[in-house]
Amino acid sequence: MINKVILAGKVSGLKVKVEDDGRLATSFTCLYEEPYGEGHVAKLFVPVDVVTSRAEAIGDAIGDGDLVVIDGRLKWKSWIDKKGEKQGKFAVLAWNVSVLQPATVSRN
């Protein structure tokens, strides 16, 4: 079975944090927009986690608003919410993220 994802979109909500075990974790949402009909745009928000070994380098190389290409695989994330109910969603586990076009806003 093949599990491969290639996705292009804009970075939103970039987070680089240190996990409890000391490893860095980088995550963001990839916004994919597809025009349809007259003046309509479908928006898809895809959660992305970066593999641990690449988290720091990718976290330093990208920023909110950048247009990127993501190479990775699908994974299932599950958790227990505040009500004690099991929740889950698909996310992309990224091996590589390349900037196609930097955002036009400055990063401070």
PDB file of C-alpha atoms in Angstrom:
ATOM      1  CA  MET A   1       0.000   0.000   0.000  1.00  0.00           C
ATOM      2  CA  ILE A   2       1.239   3.486  -0.831  1.00  0.00           C
ATOM      3  CA  ASN A   3       0.660   6.408   1.524  1.00  0.00           C
ATOM      4  CA  LYS A   4       1.965   9.542  -0.211  1.00  0.00           C
ATOM      5  CA  VAL A   5       0.665  13.107  -0.159  1.00  0.00           C
ATOM      6  CA  ILE A   6       1.825  16.073  -2.216  1.00  0.00           C
ATOM      7  CA  LEU A   7      -0.036  19.263  -1.387  1.00  0.00           C
ATOM      8  CA  ALA A   8       0.430  22.925  -2.245  1.00  0.00           C
ATOM      9  CA  GLY A   9      -1.110  25.747  -0.250  1.00  0.00           C
ATOM     10  CA  LYS A  10      -0.533  28.609   2.154  1.00  0.00           C
ATOM     11  CA  VAL A  11       0.918  28.218   5.646  1.00  0.00           C
ATOM     12  CA  SER A  12      -1.353  29.328   8.476  1.00  0.00           C
ATOM     13  CA  GLY A  13      -0.919  29.104  12.244  1.00  0.00           C
ATOM     14  CA  LEU A  14       2.733  28.019  12.241  1.00  0.00           C
ATOM     15  CA  LYS A  15       3.785  26.653  15.651  1.00  0.00           C
ATOM     16  CA  VAL A  16       7.247  25.497  16.694  1.00  0.00           C
ATOM     17  CA  LYS A  17       7.358  24.148  20.239  1.00  0.00           C
ATOM     18  CA  VAL A  18       9.431  21.940  22.506  1.00  0.00           C
ATOM     19  CA  GLU A  19       7.717  18.671  23.456  1.00  0.00           C
ATOM     20  CA  ASP A  20       7.858  17.189  26.981  1.00  0.00           C
ATOM     21  CA  ASP A  21      10.711  14.888  25.909  1.00  0.00           C
ATOM     22  CA  GLY A  22      12.781  17.869  24.652  1.00  0.00           C
ATOM     23  CA  ARG A  23      12.220  17.306  20.931  1.00  0.00           C
ATOM     24  CA  LEU A  24      11.084  20.157  18.695  1.00  0.00           C
ATOM     25  CA  ALA A  25       7.692  19.891  17.008  1.00  0.00           C
ATOM     26  CA  THR A  26       6.529  22.016  14.090  1.00  0.00           C
ATOM     27  CA  SER A  27       2.906  22.128  12.974  1.00  0.00           C
ATOM     28  CA  PHE A  28       0.714  24.357  10.831  1.00  0.00           C
ATOM     29  CA  THR A  29      -2.410  24.385   8.714  1.00  0.00           C
ATOM     30  CA  CYS A  30      -2.133  24.299   4.931  1.00  0.00           C
ATOM     31  CA  LEU A  31      -4.849  26.357   3.247  1.00  0.00           C
ATOM     32  CA  TYR A  32      -5.730  25.026  -0.192  1.00  0.00           C
ATOM     33  CA  GLU A  33      -8.039  27.193  -2.312  1.00  0.00           C
ATOM     34  CA  GLU A  34      -9.816  26.010  -5.443  1.00  0.00           C
ATOM     35  CA  PRO A  35     -11.927  28.370  -7.546  1.00  0.00           C
ATOM     36  CA  TYR A  36     -15.260  27.060  -8.795  1.00  0.00           C
ATOM     37  CA  GLY A  37     -18.220  28.639 -10.504  1.00  0.00           C
ATOM     38  CA  GLU A  38     -18.342  32.390 -10.861  1.00  0.00           C
ATOM     39  CA  GLY A  39     -16.441  34.121  -8.081  1.00  0.00           C
ATOM     40  CA  HIS A  40     -16.562  31.179  -5.654  1.00  0.00           C
ATOM     41  CA  VAL A  41     -13.599  29.622  -3.884  1.00  0.00           C
ATOM     42  CA  ALA A  42     -13.628  26.332  -1.979  1.00  0.00           C
ATOM     43  CA  LYS A  43     -11.232  26.368   0.973  1.00  0.00           C
ATOM     44  CA  LEU A  44      -9.703  23.253   2.494  1.00  0.00           C
ATOM     45  CA  PHE A  45      -7.730  23.485   5.734  1.00  0.00           C
ATOM     46  CA  VAL A  46      -5.310  20.573   6.148  1.00  0.00           C
ATOM     47  CA  PRO A  47      -3.429  20.068   9.440  1.00  0.00           C
ATOM     48  CA  VAL A  48       0.283  19.378   8.941  1.00  0.00           C
ATOM     49  CA  ASP A  49       2.844  18.005  11.396  1.00  0.00           C
ATOM     50  CA  VAL A  50       6.528  17.912  10.462  1.00  0.00           C
ATOM     51  CA  VAL A  51       8.618  14.806  11.175  1.00  0.00           C
ATOM     52  CA  THR A  52      10.741  15.306  14.282  1.00  0.00           C
ATOM     53  CA  SER A  53      14.108  15.176  12.516  1.00  0.00           C
ATOM     54  CA  ARG A  54      13.088  18.037  10.181  1.00  0.00           C
ATOM     55  CA  ALA A  55      11.004  20.136  12.616  1.00  0.00           C
ATOM     56  CA  GLU A  56      13.613  22.787  13.410  1.00  0.00           C
ATOM     57  CA  ALA A  57      14.870  23.310   9.846  1.00  0.00           C
ATOM     58  CA  ILE A  58      11.397  23.512   8.347  1.00  0.00           C
ATOM     59  CA  GLY A  59      10.086  25.664  11.203  1.00  0.00           C
ATOM     60  CA  ASP A  60      12.914  28.144  10.526  1.00  0.00           C
ATOM     61  CA  ALA A  61      12.425  28.098   6.733  1.00  0.00           C
ATOM     62  CA  ILE A  62       8.690  28.795   6.483  1.00  0.00           C
ATOM     63  CA  GLY A  63       6.294  31.428   7.793  1.00  0.00           C
ATOM     64  CA  ASP A  64       2.599  32.248   7.877  1.00  0.00           C
ATOM     65  CA  GLY A  65       1.316  33.164   4.438  1.00  0.00           C
ATOM     66  CA  ASP A  66       4.093  31.403   2.500  1.00  0.00           C
ATOM     67  CA  LEU A  67       2.950  29.343  -0.472  1.00  0.00           C
ATOM     68  CA  VAL A  68       4.509  25.904   0.046  1.00  0.00           C
ATOM     69  CA  VAL A  69       4.638  22.400  -1.387  1.00  0.00           C
ATOM     70  CA  ILE A  70       4.383  19.615   1.169  1.00  0.00           C
ATOM     71  CA  ASP A  71       5.667  16.089   0.631  1.00  0.00           C
ATOM     72  CA  GLY A  72       4.561  13.532   3.196  1.00  0.00           C
ATOM     73  CA  ARG A  73       1.983  10.934   4.170  1.00  0.00           C
ATOM     74  CA  LEU A  74      -1.449  10.795   5.794  1.00  0.00           C
ATOM     75  CA  LYS A  75      -1.709   9.879   9.467  1.00  0.00           C
ATOM     76  CA  TRP A  76      -4.571   9.520  11.923  1.00  0.00           C
ATOM     77  CA  LYS A  77      -4.521  11.679  15.069  1.00  0.00           C
ATOM     78  CA  SER A  78      -6.794  10.844  17.978  1.00  0.00           C
ATOM     79  CA  TRP A  79      -7.402  12.380  21.395  1.00  0.00           C
ATOM     80  CA  ILE A  80      -9.928  12.587  24.202  1.00  0.00           C
ATOM     81  CA  ASP A  81     -11.769  15.931  24.301  1.00  0.00           C
ATOM     82  CA  LYS A  82     -12.825  17.911  27.397  1.00  0.00           C
ATOM     83  CA  LYS A  83     -16.120  16.013  27.506  1.00  0.00           C
ATOM     84  CA  GLY A  84     -14.246  12.682  27.645  1.00  0.00           C
ATOM     85  CA  GLU A  85     -15.231  11.738  24.098  1.00  0.00           C
ATOM     86  CA  LYS A  86     -12.759  10.230  21.646  1.00  0.00           C
ATOM     87  CA  GLN A  87     -12.031  12.512  18.674  1.00  0.00           C
ATOM     88  CA  GLY A  88      -9.902  12.024  15.581  1.00  0.00           C
ATOM     89  CA  LYS A  89      -8.860  13.514  12.288  1.00  0.00           C
ATOM     90  CA  PHE A  90      -6.506  12.961   9.384  1.00  0.00           C
ATOM     91  CA  ALA A  91      -3.372  15.091   9.147  1.00  0.00           C
ATOM     92  CA  VAL A  92      -0.328  15.164   6.902  1.00  0.00           C
ATOM     93  CA  LEU A  93       3.001  14.073   8.366  1.00  0.00           C
ATOM     94  CA  ALA A  94       5.445  16.135   6.293  1.00  0.00           C
ATOM     95  CA  TRP A  95       8.896  14.901   5.354  1.00  0.00           C
ATOM     96  CA  ASN A  96       9.696  17.999   3.347  1.00  0.00           C
ATOM     97  CA  VAL A  97       8.196  21.472   2.938  1.00  0.00           C
ATOM     98  CA  SER A  98       9.485  23.779   0.185  1.00  0.00           C
ATOM     99  CA  VAL A  99       8.616  27.458  -0.179  1.00  0.00           C
ATOM    100  CA  LEU A 100       7.253  28.305  -3.639  1.00  0.00           C
ATOM    101  CA  GLN A 101       6.482  31.940  -2.861  1.00  0.00           C
ATOM    102  CA  PRO A 102       7.240  33.775   0.383  1.00  0.00           C
ATOM    103  CA  ALA A 103       4.484  35.805   1.999  1.00  0.00           C
ATOM    104  CA  THR A 104       4.596  39.494   1.194  1.00  0.00           C
ATOM    105  CA  VAL A 105       4.298  40.516   4.854  1.00  0.00           C
ATOM    106  CA  SER A 106       7.447  40.863   6.932  1.00  0.00           C
ATOM    107  CA  ARG A 107       8.193  38.354   9.696  1.00  0.00           C
ATOM    108  CA  ASN A 108       9.192  39.786  13.038  1.00  0.00           C
TER     109      ASN A 108
END
